[in-house]
Amino acid sequence: MASHFKMRPGLFRAALPLITAAFALSTALPTLAQTSKSTASDAPWWKHAVVYEIYPRSYQDSNGDGVGDLNGITQRMGYIEHLGVDAIWIAPMYPSPQVDFGYDISDYESVDPQYGTVADMEKLIAAGKEHHVRVLLDMVLNHTSDKHQWFIDAASSRNNPKHNWYVWNDGINANAPGVTAYQKRFEHEGKVPPNNWVSGFGGSAWEWVPSVHQFYYHMFYKQQPDLNWRNPEVEKACFDAMRFWLDKGVAGFRLDAIPTLFEDPQLRNNPEKGGINAQGDPNLSDEYVSNLPEVHDVIRRMRSMVEKYPGNRVLIGETYLPNTAELDKWYGGTAQNELQLPMDMLLGFHGDHDKLDVSGFRDHITEALTQTHGGQPLFVFDNHDNVRAINRYGDVDPAHAGLINKALDTVLFTLPATALTYYGEELGMVTTTPTRKEDVKDPIGITGWPKEKGRDGERTPMQWTPGPQAGFSTNPHTWLPLAPDYKTVNVEVESKEPNSQLEWFKKLTMLRRENPALHSGKLTMLDTASTSVLSYVRSTGSDSVVVAINFTAQPQTISLDVKSGKAHTLATTDPSLTSTSSTKNLTLPPYTSWVASVQ
Ligand code: BGC
Ligand code: MG
């Protein structure tokens, strides 16, 4: 298909003193309440937030079955707080046959026994409150599991009241003019799918059900039938499910695959782009199956439903879109009445080999800050669907990976934008792709092997300690193998090393909270002709902080014309810059970040 996912070809991937103390796990960062004085503002919490995505299978196993669970997350709430995280987004933890590891939901108002119970989720939310960490859930609205009672009923008979909750089609005569060889591959009872739509996960997007003699549409696996959002009963049932969790105190939702709710009512063929994808299907544009205008009416109603709740509940969208003009629509344009935070995938996800391209970053950041009618950007470089950024942005020298990861953190945490990060990123965890087909768990890696190896590599267990199973589980049979580097890349080791990935991450999240300029200062790009160093100043008027990041493997000397040029280093990834006191004639070693207050 389908540029719903950008990273994998045709699919996924498609004047603070320098803080040198290494925070041990038990060392408290200031809590929200403590820091709110220095940074008090009327802005809703999510405007300054760091949001941390947790893949629940992989974070912490509390009961020794080799699979992470909710109580595991609850146990780690102190760690999450000390990271400087304001909210966690938990990937789907609802009952599910786990074909797509939870993105195939069979009951929206419960918890999969593998992960715990509703009571465990209530405890998790309460622990979050104690630790000033808000909880966001993943809401999958495009499709359900084929084992959801709604679909079981829908597929039982054309006369069942639930039938029209899904997208059905009688198919067309296999001998009709214009039917392609591809469509004929999916022939049943003389009928073929009504058009060329392919599933993002391989094969036709239409699946035949003998009991009703019809095809149903599925954007993803055939076990994930698409809901029919043209039926108002579907909207009501889905909004009810959202209210179930809002009533329990969740702070909002990450809306899965949200641009895909509607399909073209005329079922027009998607334009062919030429060639065959990793799953063996023709490459198609997603013109008639994604980002249809109808979706915005639903989002406006959803926003007003969510806004009835106190406490600034937030809607985050998984919005892979072609450009900023399309992204602007997801905020609601001038009205700003749709999603508060549609994800901006245009900065962090370009392809298999992302580049630290200074002008590209500068231009896109400027565009995102100015072209969405005041919408708050939400930037992101890592998630559970794409090769980790530490791998994607790496250059030829593996020794640079860590510095590059730190440079991306500097960008993420020092912009006037909401920051979204993914568990393990704070440690510099890498993608560990399976090397044998028989080890693959993600079905797209099985059907797509060896061209598409699936998403297991970025879902490996969280690395807590150098001990057995990295402290993730007491069970040697973890659901996915540990990454081989866990003895050195882990929370315990890194919290004792002042220059670790983890300490850099925490330094930045703390500065973002405590420093008024980094918290809420306006951004001005500096040295805009440079093709090697990204630099900008954040300023409230009285407080100013300059940020400079060398995006290259060579040392770069810069002179930044900002205020008097007198500087005081707040944080840097290179010790040679710790006592730098001027913005002039400054040499940044390869991939180095420098953050300094200026007068
Ligand atoms: C999720 C994927 C999932 C797909 C189908 C995505 O956007 O992030 O992990 O496979 O939606 O639900
Ligand atoms: Mg478990």
Coordinates of C-alpha atoms and ligand atoms in Angstrom, one line a residue:
M1 CA 0.0 0.0 0.0
A2 CA -0.1 2.8 1.3
S3 CA 2.0 5.5 2.7
H4 CA 0.3 5.1 6.1
F5 CA 3.6 4.1 7.4
K6 CA 6.6 5.9 6.1
M7 CA 9.7 4.1 7.1
R8 CA 9.8 0.6 5.7
P9 CA 9.6 0.5 1.9
G10 CA 5.9 0.7 1.2
L11 CA 5.0 0.0 4.8
F12 CA 6.4 1.0 8.2
R13 CA 9.7 2.8 8.3
A14 CA 8.7 3.3 5.3
A15 CA 21.4 30.0 34.4
L16 CA 21.4 26.7 36.0
P17 CA 24.8 25.2 36.8
L18 CA 25.9 22.3 34.7
I19 CA 24.2 19.4 36.1
T20 CA 26.9 16.8 36.6
A21 CA 25.4 14.6 39.3
A22 CA 24.6 11.1 38.2
F23 CA 21.1 10.5 39.4
A24 CA 20.8 7.1 40.9
L25 CA 17.4 5.6 40.6
S26 CA 16.5 6.8 44.0
T27 CA 17.6 10.4 43.5
A28 CA 14.6 12.5 43.0
L29 CA 14.4 15.0 40.2
P30 CA 12.2 17.9 41.2
T31 CA 8.5 16.9 40.9
L32 CA 6.0 18.7 38.8
A33 CA 4.8 20.5 41.9
Q34 CA 8.3 21.6 42.9
T35 CA 9.2 22.9 39.5
S36 CA 5.9 24.6 38.7
K37 CA 7.0 27.8 40.4
S38 CA 9.9 28.6 38.1
T39 CA 7.9 27.7 35.0
A40 CA 4.4 28.6 35.9
S41 CA 2.2 29.3 32.9
D42 CA -1.4 29.0 31.9
A43 CA -0.6 26.6 29.1
P44 CA -2.2 23.1 29.4
W45 CA 0.2 20.5 30.7
W46 CA 0.7 18.8 27.3
K47 CA 2.3 21.9 25.8
H48 CA 5.5 21.3 27.7
A49 CA 5.2 17.6 28.1
V50 CA 7.6 14.8 27.5
V51 CA 5.5 11.8 26.5
Y52 CA 7.1 8.3 26.8
E53 CA 5.7 5.4 24.8
I54 CA 5.7 2.1 26.6
Y55 CA 5.3 -1.2 24.7
P56 CA 3.7 -3.2 27.6
R57 CA 4.9 -6.6 26.5
S58 CA 8.5 -5.4 26.7
Y59 CA 8.8 -3.0 29.6
Q60 CA 8.8 -5.0 32.9
D61 CA 7.5 -8.5 33.6
S62 CA 6.2 -8.7 37.2
N63 CA 4.9 -12.3 37.2
G64 CA 7.7 -14.3 35.5
D65 CA 5.8 -15.3 32.4
G66 CA 8.4 -13.6 30.1
V67 CA 5.9 -11.0 29.0
G68 CA 5.7 -7.5 30.4
D69 CA 2.6 -6.4 32.2
L70 CA 0.8 -3.5 33.9
N71 CA 2.0 -4.2 37.4
G72 CA 5.5 -4.1 35.9
I73 CA 4.9 -0.6 34.6
T74 CA 3.5 0.4 38.0
Q75 CA 6.7 -0.9 39.7
R76 CA 8.8 1.3 37.4
M77 CA 6.8 4.5 38.0
G78 CA 9.5 6.0 40.1
Y79 CA 12.1 5.5 37.3
I80 CA 9.7 7.1 34.8
E81 CA 9.2 10.1 37.1
H82 CA 12.9 10.6 37.5
L83 CA 13.4 10.5 33.7
G84 CA 11.5 13.8 33.7
V85 CA 8.6 12.2 31.8
D86 CA 5.1 13.9 32.2
A87 CA 3.0 11.2 30.6
I88 CA 3.2 7.7 29.4
W89 CA 1.4 6.3 26.4
I90 CA 0.8 2.6 26.8
A91 CA 0.4 0.6 23.6
P92 CA -2.8 -1.5 23.6
M93 CA -3.3 -3.6 26.7
Y94 CA -6.9 -4.7 26.0
P95 CA -8.0 -8.3 25.5
S96 CA -6.7 -9.4 22.2
P97 CA -5.8 -12.5 20.3
Q98 CA -2.4 -10.7 19.8
V99 CA -2.2 -11.3 16.1
D100 CA -0.9 -7.7 15.9
F101 CA 0.3 -7.7 19.5
G102 CA -2.7 -5.8 20.9
Y103 CA -3.7 -3.7 17.9
D104 CA -6.4 -6.3 17.3
I105 CA -8.7 -5.6 20.2
S106 CA -11.5 -8.0 21.2
D107 CA -12.9 -5.9 24.1
Y108 CA -12.3 -2.2 24.5
E109 CA -13.4 -2.1 28.1
S110 CA -11.1 -4.6 29.7
V111 CA -7.5 -5.6 30.1
D112 CA -5.8 -8.7 28.6
P113 CA -5.3 -11.3 31.3
Q114 CA -1.7 -11.5 30.1
Y115 CA -1.2 -7.9 31.2
G116 CA -3.4 -7.8 34.3
T117 CA -6.8 -6.6 35.2
V118 CA -8.9 -3.4 35.1
A119 CA -8.0 -3.1 38.8
D120 CA -4.3 -3.2 37.9
M121 CA -4.9 -0.4 35.4
E122 CA -6.6 1.6 38.1
K123 CA -3.6 1.0 40.4
L124 CA -1.3 2.1 37.6
I125 CA -3.2 5.3 37.0
A126 CA -3.1 6.0 40.8
A127 CA 0.6 5.3 41.0
G128 CA 1.1 7.6 38.0
K129 CA -0.8 10.4 39.9
E130 CA 1.5 9.9 42.9
H131 CA 4.5 10.2 40.6
H132 CA 3.1 13.1 38.5
V133 CA 3.0 10.9 35.5
R134 CA -0.2 11.0 33.4
V135 CA -1.4 7.9 31.6
L136 CA -2.5 7.9 28.0
L137 CA -4.0 4.8 26.3
D138 CA -3.8 3.7 22.8
M139 CA -7.2 3.8 21.1
V140 CA -7.5 1.6 17.9
L141 CA -10.6 2.9 16.1
N142 CA -10.0 1.9 12.5
H143 CA -10.6 -1.8 13.2
T144 CA -11.3 -4.4 15.8
S145 CA -10.1 -8.0 16.1
D146 CA -12.1 -10.5 14.1
K147 CA -12.7 -12.1 17.5
H148 CA -14.5 -9.1 18.9
Q149 CA -18.1 -10.0 19.6
W150 CA -19.2 -7.1 17.2
F151 CA -17.5 -8.8 14.3
I152 CA -18.5 -12.3 15.3
D153 CA -22.1 -11.0 15.2
A154 CA -21.5 -9.0 12.0
A155 CA -20.2 -12.0 10.2
S156 CA -22.9 -14.3 11.3
S157 CA -25.6 -13.1 9.0
R158 CA -26.4 -10.1 6.7
N159 CA -29.5 -9.5 8.8
N160 CA -27.6 -9.2 12.0
P161 CA -27.9 -5.7 13.5
K162 CA -24.1 -5.6 13.8
H163 CA -23.5 -6.5 10.1
N164 CA -23.3 -2.9 9.0
W165 CA -20.7 -2.1 11.7
Y166 CA -18.1 -3.3 9.2
V167 CA -17.3 -2.6 5.6
W168 CA -18.8 -5.3 3.4
N169 CA -19.0 -5.8 -0.3
D170 CA -20.6 -8.4 -2.5
G171 CA -17.6 -8.5 -4.8
I172 CA -17.7 -8.4 -8.6
N173 CA -18.1 -11.1 -11.2
A174 CA -14.7 -12.7 -11.8
N175 CA -15.3 -12.5 -15.5
A176 CA -16.3 -8.8 -15.5
P177 CA -14.4 -6.6 -17.8
G178 CA -11.3 -4.9 -16.3
V179 CA -10.8 -7.5 -13.5
T180 CA -7.1 -7.9 -13.1
A181 CA -5.0 -11.1 -12.6
Y182 CA -4.3 -9.8 -9.1
Q183 CA -8.0 -9.6 -8.2
K184 CA -8.5 -13.1 -9.6
R185 CA -6.0 -14.4 -7.0
F186 CA -8.7 -13.8 -4.5
E187 CA -11.7 -15.4 -6.2
H188 CA -14.5 -17.1 -4.2
E189 CA -17.7 -18.4 -5.6
G190 CA -17.1 -16.7 -8.8
K191 CA -16.6 -13.3 -7.1
V192 CA -13.5 -11.2 -6.8
P193 CA -12.7 -8.2 -4.6
P194 CA -14.3 -5.0 -6.0
N195 CA -11.1 -3.1 -6.5
N196 CA -7.3 -3.2 -6.3
W197 CA -6.9 -2.3 -2.6
V198 CA -4.1 -4.1 -0.8
S199 CA -3.7 -4.7 2.9
G200 CA -0.7 -2.8 4.4
F201 CA 0.2 -6.2 5.9
G202 CA 0.1 -8.2 2.6
G203 CA -2.5 -9.5 0.2
S204 CA -5.8 -8.2 -0.9
A205 CA -7.5 -5.8 1.6
W206 CA -10.7 -7.8 1.1
E207 CA -11.5 -11.1 2.8
W208 CA -14.3 -13.5 1.8
V209 CA -16.8 -14.7 4.5
P210 CA -18.7 -17.8 3.2
S211 CA -21.5 -17.5 5.7
V212 CA -22.6 -14.1 4.2
H213 CA -21.2 -14.5 0.7
Q214 CA -19.4 -11.2 1.0
F215 CA -16.0 -9.7 1.3
Y216 CA -15.1 -7.4 4.3
Y217 CA -12.4 -4.7 4.1
H218 CA -9.3 -4.8 6.2
M219 CA -6.6 -2.2 6.0
F220 CA -4.3 -4.3 8.1
Y221 CA -4.3 -8.1 8.8
K222 CA -7.4 -10.0 7.9
Q223 CA -7.9 -10.5 11.6
Q224 CA -8.4 -6.7 11.8
P225 CA -11.6 -5.9 10.0
D226 CA -12.2 -2.2 9.4
L227 CA -15.1 -0.7 11.3
N228 CA -17.7 1.2 9.2
W229 CA -17.4 4.8 10.4
R230 CA -20.3 5.8 8.1
N231 CA -22.6 4.0 10.6
P232 CA -23.3 6.4 13.6
E233 CA -23.7 3.4 15.9
V234 CA -20.0 2.7 15.4
E235 CA -19.0 6.2 16.5
K236 CA -21.3 5.9 19.5
A237 CA -19.8 2.5 20.6
C238 CA -16.2 3.8 20.2
F239 CA -16.9 7.0 22.0
D240 CA -18.4 5.0 24.8
A241 CA -15.2 2.9 25.0
M242 CA -13.2 6.1 25.2
R243 CA -15.4 7.4 28.0
F244 CA -15.0 4.2 29.9
W245 CA -11.3 5.0 30.3
L246 CA -11.7 8.7 30.6
D247 CA -14.0 8.1 33.6
K248 CA -11.1 6.1 35.1
G249 CA -8.8 9.0 34.9
V250 CA -6.7 8.5 31.8
A251 CA -5.3 11.8 30.5
G252 CA -6.2 11.1 26.9
F253 CA -5.4 8.8 24.0
R254 CA -3.0 8.1 21.2
L255 CA -5.3 7.4 18.2
D256 CA -4.0 4.5 16.2
A257 CA -3.9 4.8 12.4
I258 CA -6.5 7.6 12.7
P259 CA -6.4 8.9 9.1
T260 CA -7.6 5.5 7.9
L261 CA -11.2 5.5 9.4
F262 CA -12.9 6.2 6.0
E263 CA -12.7 4.6 2.6
D264 CA -13.9 6.0 -0.7
P265 CA -17.6 5.2 -1.0
Q266 CA -17.2 4.6 -4.8
L267 CA -14.4 2.1 -4.0
R268 CA -12.2 3.6 -6.7
N269 CA -8.9 1.8 -7.5
N270 CA -5.9 3.3 -5.7
P271 CA -3.4 4.6 -8.3
E272 CA -0.5 2.2 -8.9
K273 CA 3.0 3.5 -8.2
G274 CA 4.8 0.8 -10.1
G275 CA 6.7 -2.2 -8.7
I276 CA 6.0 -4.8 -6.1
N277 CA 6.4 -4.3 -2.3
A278 CA 8.1 -6.6 0.2
Q279 CA 4.9 -8.6 0.6
G280 CA 4.6 -9.3 -3.1
D281 CA 1.8 -6.9 -3.7
P282 CA 1.7 -3.9 -6.2
N283 CA 2.8 -0.6 -4.8
L284 CA -0.2 1.6 -4.5
S285 CA -0.9 5.1 -3.4
D286 CA -3.3 5.3 -0.4
E287 CA -5.5 8.0 -2.1
Y288 CA -8.8 6.3 -1.5
V289 CA -8.2 4.6 1.8
S290 CA -6.5 7.2 4.0
N291 CA -6.9 10.8 5.0
L292 CA -10.4 11.2 3.5
P293 CA -12.1 14.5 4.4
E294 CA -14.9 12.8 6.3
V295 CA -12.6 11.9 9.1
H296 CA -12.4 15.5 10.3
D297 CA -16.1 15.6 11.3
V298 CA -15.5 12.6 13.6
I299 CA -12.4 14.2 15.1
R300 CA -14.3 17.4 15.8
R301 CA -17.0 15.5 17.6
M302 CA -14.4 13.5 19.5
R303 CA -12.6 16.6 20.6
S304 CA -15.8 18.1 22.0
M305 CA -16.6 14.9 23.8
V306 CA -13.1 14.7 25.4
E307 CA -13.2 18.4 26.3
K308 CA -16.2 17.8 28.6
Y309 CA -13.7 16.2 31.0
P310 CA -11.7 18.4 33.4
G311 CA -7.9 18.4 33.4
N312 CA -7.0 19.1 29.8
R313 CA -7.4 15.6 28.4
V314 CA -5.5 15.3 25.2
L315 CA -5.9 13.6 21.8
I316 CA -2.7 12.6 20.0
G317 CA -2.9 11.3 16.5
E318 CA -0.8 8.7 14.7
T319 CA -0.7 10.9 11.6
Y320 CA 1.6 9.9 8.9
L321 CA 0.8 12.7 6.3
P322 CA 2.5 13.9 3.2
N323 CA 3.1 17.5 4.3
T324 CA 2.5 20.3 6.8
A325 CA -0.6 21.6 5.0
E326 CA -2.3 18.2 5.6
L327 CA -1.1 18.2 9.2
D328 CA -2.6 21.6 9.8
K329 CA -6.0 20.2 9.0
W330 CA -5.6 17.7 11.8
Y331 CA -5.4 20.6 14.3
G332 CA -8.5 21.9 12.7
G333 CA -6.8 24.7 10.8
T334 CA -7.9 28.2 11.9
A335 CA -10.5 26.7 14.3
Q336 CA -8.0 24.5 16.1
N337 CA -10.8 22.3 17.1
E338 CA -9.5 18.8 16.2
L339 CA -6.5 17.0 17.7
Q340 CA -4.3 19.0 20.1
L341 CA -1.3 16.9 19.1
P342 CA -1.3 15.2 15.7
M343 CA 2.2 13.6 15.5
D344 CA 4.5 15.4 13.1
M345 CA 6.2 12.5 11.4
L346 CA 7.8 14.8 8.8
L347 CA 10.8 15.6 11.0
G348 CA 11.8 12.2 12.4
F349 CA 10.8 9.7 9.8
H350 CA 11.9 9.9 6.1
G351 CA 13.1 6.5 5.0
D352 CA 15.4 3.7 5.9
H353 CA 18.4 5.9 5.9
D354 CA 17.6 9.1 7.7
K355 CA 20.1 11.9 7.5
L356 CA 21.1 14.6 9.9
D357 CA 20.4 17.2 7.3
V358 CA 20.8 20.6 8.9
S359 CA 18.8 22.6 6.3
G360 CA 16.1 19.9 6.2
F361 CA 15.7 20.1 10.0
R362 CA 15.8 23.9 10.1
D363 CA 13.3 24.3 7.4
H364 CA 10.9 21.7 8.7
I365 CA 11.1 23.0 12.3
T366 CA 10.4 26.5 11.1
E367 CA 7.5 25.3 9.0
A368 CA 6.0 23.3 11.8
L369 CA 6.2 26.2 14.2
T370 CA 4.6 28.7 11.8
Q371 CA 2.3 26.9 9.4
T372 CA -0.3 25.2 11.6
H373 CA -2.3 28.2 12.8
G374 CA -0.6 28.1 16.3
G375 CA -0.9 24.3 16.7
Q376 CA 1.6 22.8 19.1
P377 CA 4.1 20.6 17.2
L378 CA 4.6 17.1 18.5
F379 CA 7.9 15.7 17.3
V380 CA 9.0 12.1 17.5
F381 CA 11.9 10.0 16.3
D382 CA 11.2 6.6 17.7
N383 CA 8.2 4.2 18.0
H384 CA 7.4 0.5 18.0
D385 CA 6.9 0.4 14.2
N386 CA 10.2 1.7 12.9
V387 CA 13.9 0.9 13.2
R388 CA 15.2 2.9 16.1
A389 CA 16.6 6.4 15.3
I390 CA 20.0 5.5 16.7
N391 CA 20.3 3.0 13.8
R392 CA 18.5 5.0 11.1
Y393 CA 20.5 8.2 11.7
G394 CA 23.8 6.5 12.2
D395 CA 26.7 7.2 9.9
V396 CA 29.3 4.8 8.7
D397 CA 31.2 4.9 12.0
P398 CA 29.3 2.9 14.7
A399 CA 31.3 4.9 17.3
H400 CA 29.1 7.9 16.4
A401 CA 25.8 6.2 17.1
G402 CA 25.6 7.3 20.7
L403 CA 26.5 10.9 20.0
I404 CA 24.0 11.0 17.2
N405 CA 21.3 9.7 19.6
K406 CA 22.2 12.4 22.0
A407 CA 22.0 15.0 19.2
L408 CA 18.5 13.9 18.4
D409 CA 17.6 14.1 22.1
T410 CA 18.9 17.7 22.1
V411 CA 16.6 18.5 19.2
L412 CA 13.7 16.8 20.7
F413 CA 13.9 18.3 24.1
T414 CA 15.0 21.9 23.4
L415 CA 12.4 22.9 20.8
P416 CA 9.2 24.7 21.7
A417 CA 7.3 21.5 21.0
T418 CA 5.8 18.6 22.8
A419 CA 8.3 15.7 22.8
L420 CA 7.4 12.0 22.2
T421 CA 9.9 9.4 22.9
Y422 CA 10.0 5.6 23.2
Y423 CA 11.2 3.3 26.0
G424 CA 14.8 2.4 25.7
E425 CA 15.6 5.5 23.6
E426 CA 16.9 7.1 26.8
L427 CA 19.5 4.3 27.1
G428 CA 20.5 4.2 23.4
M429 CA 18.9 0.8 22.9
V430 CA 19.3 -0.3 19.3
T431 CA 17.1 -2.3 16.9
T432 CA 18.0 -6.0 17.0
T433 CA 16.5 -7.5 13.9
P434 CA 16.0 -11.3 13.9
T435 CA 18.5 -13.1 11.8
R436 CA 16.4 -16.3 11.2
K437 CA 12.8 -16.4 9.9
E438 CA 11.8 -19.0 12.5
D439 CA 12.6 -16.5 15.3
V440 CA 10.3 -13.8 13.9
K441 CA 7.1 -12.9 16.0
D442 CA 5.7 -10.0 14.0
P443 CA 3.6 -11.6 11.2
I444 CA 4.6 -9.1 8.6
G445 CA 8.2 -10.2 9.2
I446 CA 7.1 -13.8 8.5
T447 CA 5.2 -13.1 5.3
G448 CA 7.7 -10.5 4.1
W449 CA 10.9 -12.4 4.9
P450 CA 13.6 -11.7 4.0
K451 CA 12.7 -8.3 2.4
E452 CA 10.6 -7.3 5.4
K453 CA 11.8 -8.7 8.7
G454 CA 9.1 -7.2 10.8
R455 CA 9.1 -4.9 13.9
D456 CA 10.5 -7.3 16.5
G457 CA 13.9 -5.5 16.5
E458 CA 12.6 -2.3 18.1
R459 CA 10.4 -4.2 20.6
T460 CA 13.1 -6.1 22.5
P461 CA 12.8 -6.1 26.3
M462 CA 13.7 -3.0 28.3
Q463 CA 17.3 -3.2 29.7
W464 CA 17.3 -2.5 33.4
T465 CA 20.4 -4.2 34.8
P466 CA 23.4 -6.2 33.6
G467 CA 21.9 -9.2 35.4
P468 CA 19.8 -12.1 34.1
Q469 CA 17.3 -11.0 31.4
A470 CA 18.5 -7.5 32.0
G471 CA 16.1 -7.3 35.0
F472 CA 13.1 -7.4 32.6
S473 CA 11.9 -10.9 33.7
T474 CA 12.9 -13.7 36.0
N475 CA 12.0 -16.1 33.2
P476 CA 14.8 -17.0 30.8
H477 CA 12.3 -17.4 28.0
T478 CA 11.4 -13.8 27.4
W479 CA 8.8 -13.2 24.6
L480 CA 11.5 -11.6 22.4
P481 CA 15.3 -12.1 23.0
L482 CA 17.2 -9.4 24.9
A483 CA 19.5 -7.2 22.7
P484 CA 23.1 -8.5 23.1
D485 CA 24.4 -5.2 24.4
Y486 CA 22.3 -5.3 27.6
K487 CA 25.3 -5.8 29.9
T488 CA 26.6 -2.3 29.1
V489 CA 23.4 -0.6 27.9
N490 CA 21.1 -0.6 30.8
V491 CA 19.6 1.7 33.5
E492 CA 21.8 0.5 36.4
V493 CA 25.1 1.0 34.6
E494 CA 24.2 4.2 32.8
S495 CA 22.8 5.9 35.9
K496 CA 26.4 5.7 37.4
E497 CA 28.0 7.2 34.3
P498 CA 27.7 11.0 34.1
N499 CA 28.3 10.9 30.3
S500 CA 25.8 8.2 29.5
Q501 CA 22.8 8.4 27.2
L502 CA 20.6 8.2 30.2
E503 CA 22.2 11.1 32.0
W504 CA 22.1 13.2 28.9
F505 CA 18.4 12.5 28.5
K506 CA 17.7 13.4 32.1
K507 CA 19.8 16.6 32.0
L508 CA 17.7 17.8 29.0
T509 CA 14.3 16.9 30.4
M510 CA 15.3 18.7 33.7
L511 CA 16.5 21.8 31.9
R512 CA 13.3 21.8 29.8
R513 CA 11.3 22.0 33.0
E514 CA 13.5 24.3 35.0
N515 CA 14.9 26.8 32.6
P516 CA 12.4 29.5 31.7
A517 CA 13.8 30.0 28.2
L518 CA 13.8 26.3 27.3
H519 CA 10.4 25.9 28.9
S520 CA 8.5 28.6 27.1
G521 CA 10.9 30.8 25.2
K522 CA 10.3 31.7 21.6
L523 CA 12.6 30.2 19.0
T524 CA 14.8 32.1 16.6
M525 CA 17.0 30.1 14.2
L526 CA 20.7 31.3 14.1
D527 CA 23.3 31.0 11.4
T528 CA 20.7 29.9 8.9
A529 CA 23.2 29.4 6.1
S530 CA 25.1 26.7 7.9
T531 CA 24.9 23.2 6.4
S532 CA 26.8 21.6 9.3
V533 CA 25.5 23.1 12.6
L534 CA 21.9 23.5 13.7
S535 CA 21.6 26.4 16.1
Y536 CA 18.9 28.5 17.6
V537 CA 18.1 30.6 20.5
R538 CA 15.1 30.2 22.9
S539 CA 14.2 33.4 24.6
T540 CA 11.5 34.8 27.0
G541 CA 13.0 38.3 26.7
S542 CA 14.7 38.2 30.0
D543 CA 16.1 34.7 29.7
S544 CA 17.8 33.3 26.7
V545 CA 19.4 29.9 25.9
V546 CA 21.3 29.1 22.8
V547 CA 21.4 25.5 21.4
A548 CA 24.0 24.4 18.9
I549 CA 24.4 20.9 17.5
N550 CA 27.1 19.7 15.1
F551 CA 25.3 17.5 12.6
T552 CA 28.6 16.3 11.1
A553 CA 31.5 13.9 11.8
Q554 CA 34.0 16.8 11.6
P555 CA 34.7 19.5 14.1
Q556 CA 32.9 22.7 13.2
T557 CA 33.8 26.2 14.4
I558 CA 30.9 28.6 14.8
S559 CA 30.3 32.2 15.8
L560 CA 26.8 32.9 16.9
D561 CA 25.6 36.5 17.0
V562 CA 23.3 36.5 19.9
K563 CA 23.0 39.2 22.6
S564 CA 26.4 40.2 24.0
G565 CA 27.8 36.8 23.1
K566 CA 28.6 36.1 26.8
A567 CA 27.6 32.5 27.5
H568 CA 27.4 30.1 30.4
T569 CA 27.3 26.4 29.5
L570 CA 24.3 24.6 30.9
A571 CA 24.9 21.2 29.3
T572 CA 27.1 19.7 26.6
T573 CA 28.0 16.3 25.3
D574 CA 31.7 17.2 25.1
P575 CA 33.8 18.0 28.1
S576 CA 35.9 20.5 26.1
L577 CA 32.9 22.9 26.1
T578 CA 32.0 22.7 29.8
S579 CA 33.6 26.1 30.6
T580 CA 32.9 27.8 27.3
S581 CA 31.9 31.4 28.0
S582 CA 31.3 32.9 24.6
T583 CA 29.2 32.2 21.6
K584 CA 32.1 33.4 19.3
N585 CA 34.8 31.2 17.8
L586 CA 33.6 28.0 19.4
T587 CA 34.6 24.6 18.1
L588 CA 32.1 21.9 18.3
P589 CA 33.6 18.4 18.1
P590 CA 31.7 15.8 15.9
Y591 CA 28.0 15.4 16.6
T592 CA 28.4 17.6 19.8
S593 CA 25.5 19.4 21.4
W594 CA 26.0 22.6 23.4
V595 CA 23.3 24.3 25.4
A596 CA 24.2 27.6 27.1
S597 CA 22.5 30.6 28.7
V598 CA 23.4 33.9 27.0
Q599 CA 23.4 37.5 28.2
Ligands
BGC1 C1 0.4 0.7 14.9 C2 0.9 -0.6 14.4 C3 -0.2 -1.5 14.1 C4 -1.2 -0.8 13.1 C5 -2.5 -1.5 13.0 C6 -0.3 1.2 13.6 O1 -0.2 2.4 13.3 O2 1.3 1.6 15.4 O3 1.8 -1.2 15.4 O4 0.2 -2.7 13.5 O5 -1.5 0.5 13.5 O6 -3.3 -1.3 14.1
MG2 MG 4.1 -10.9 32.9

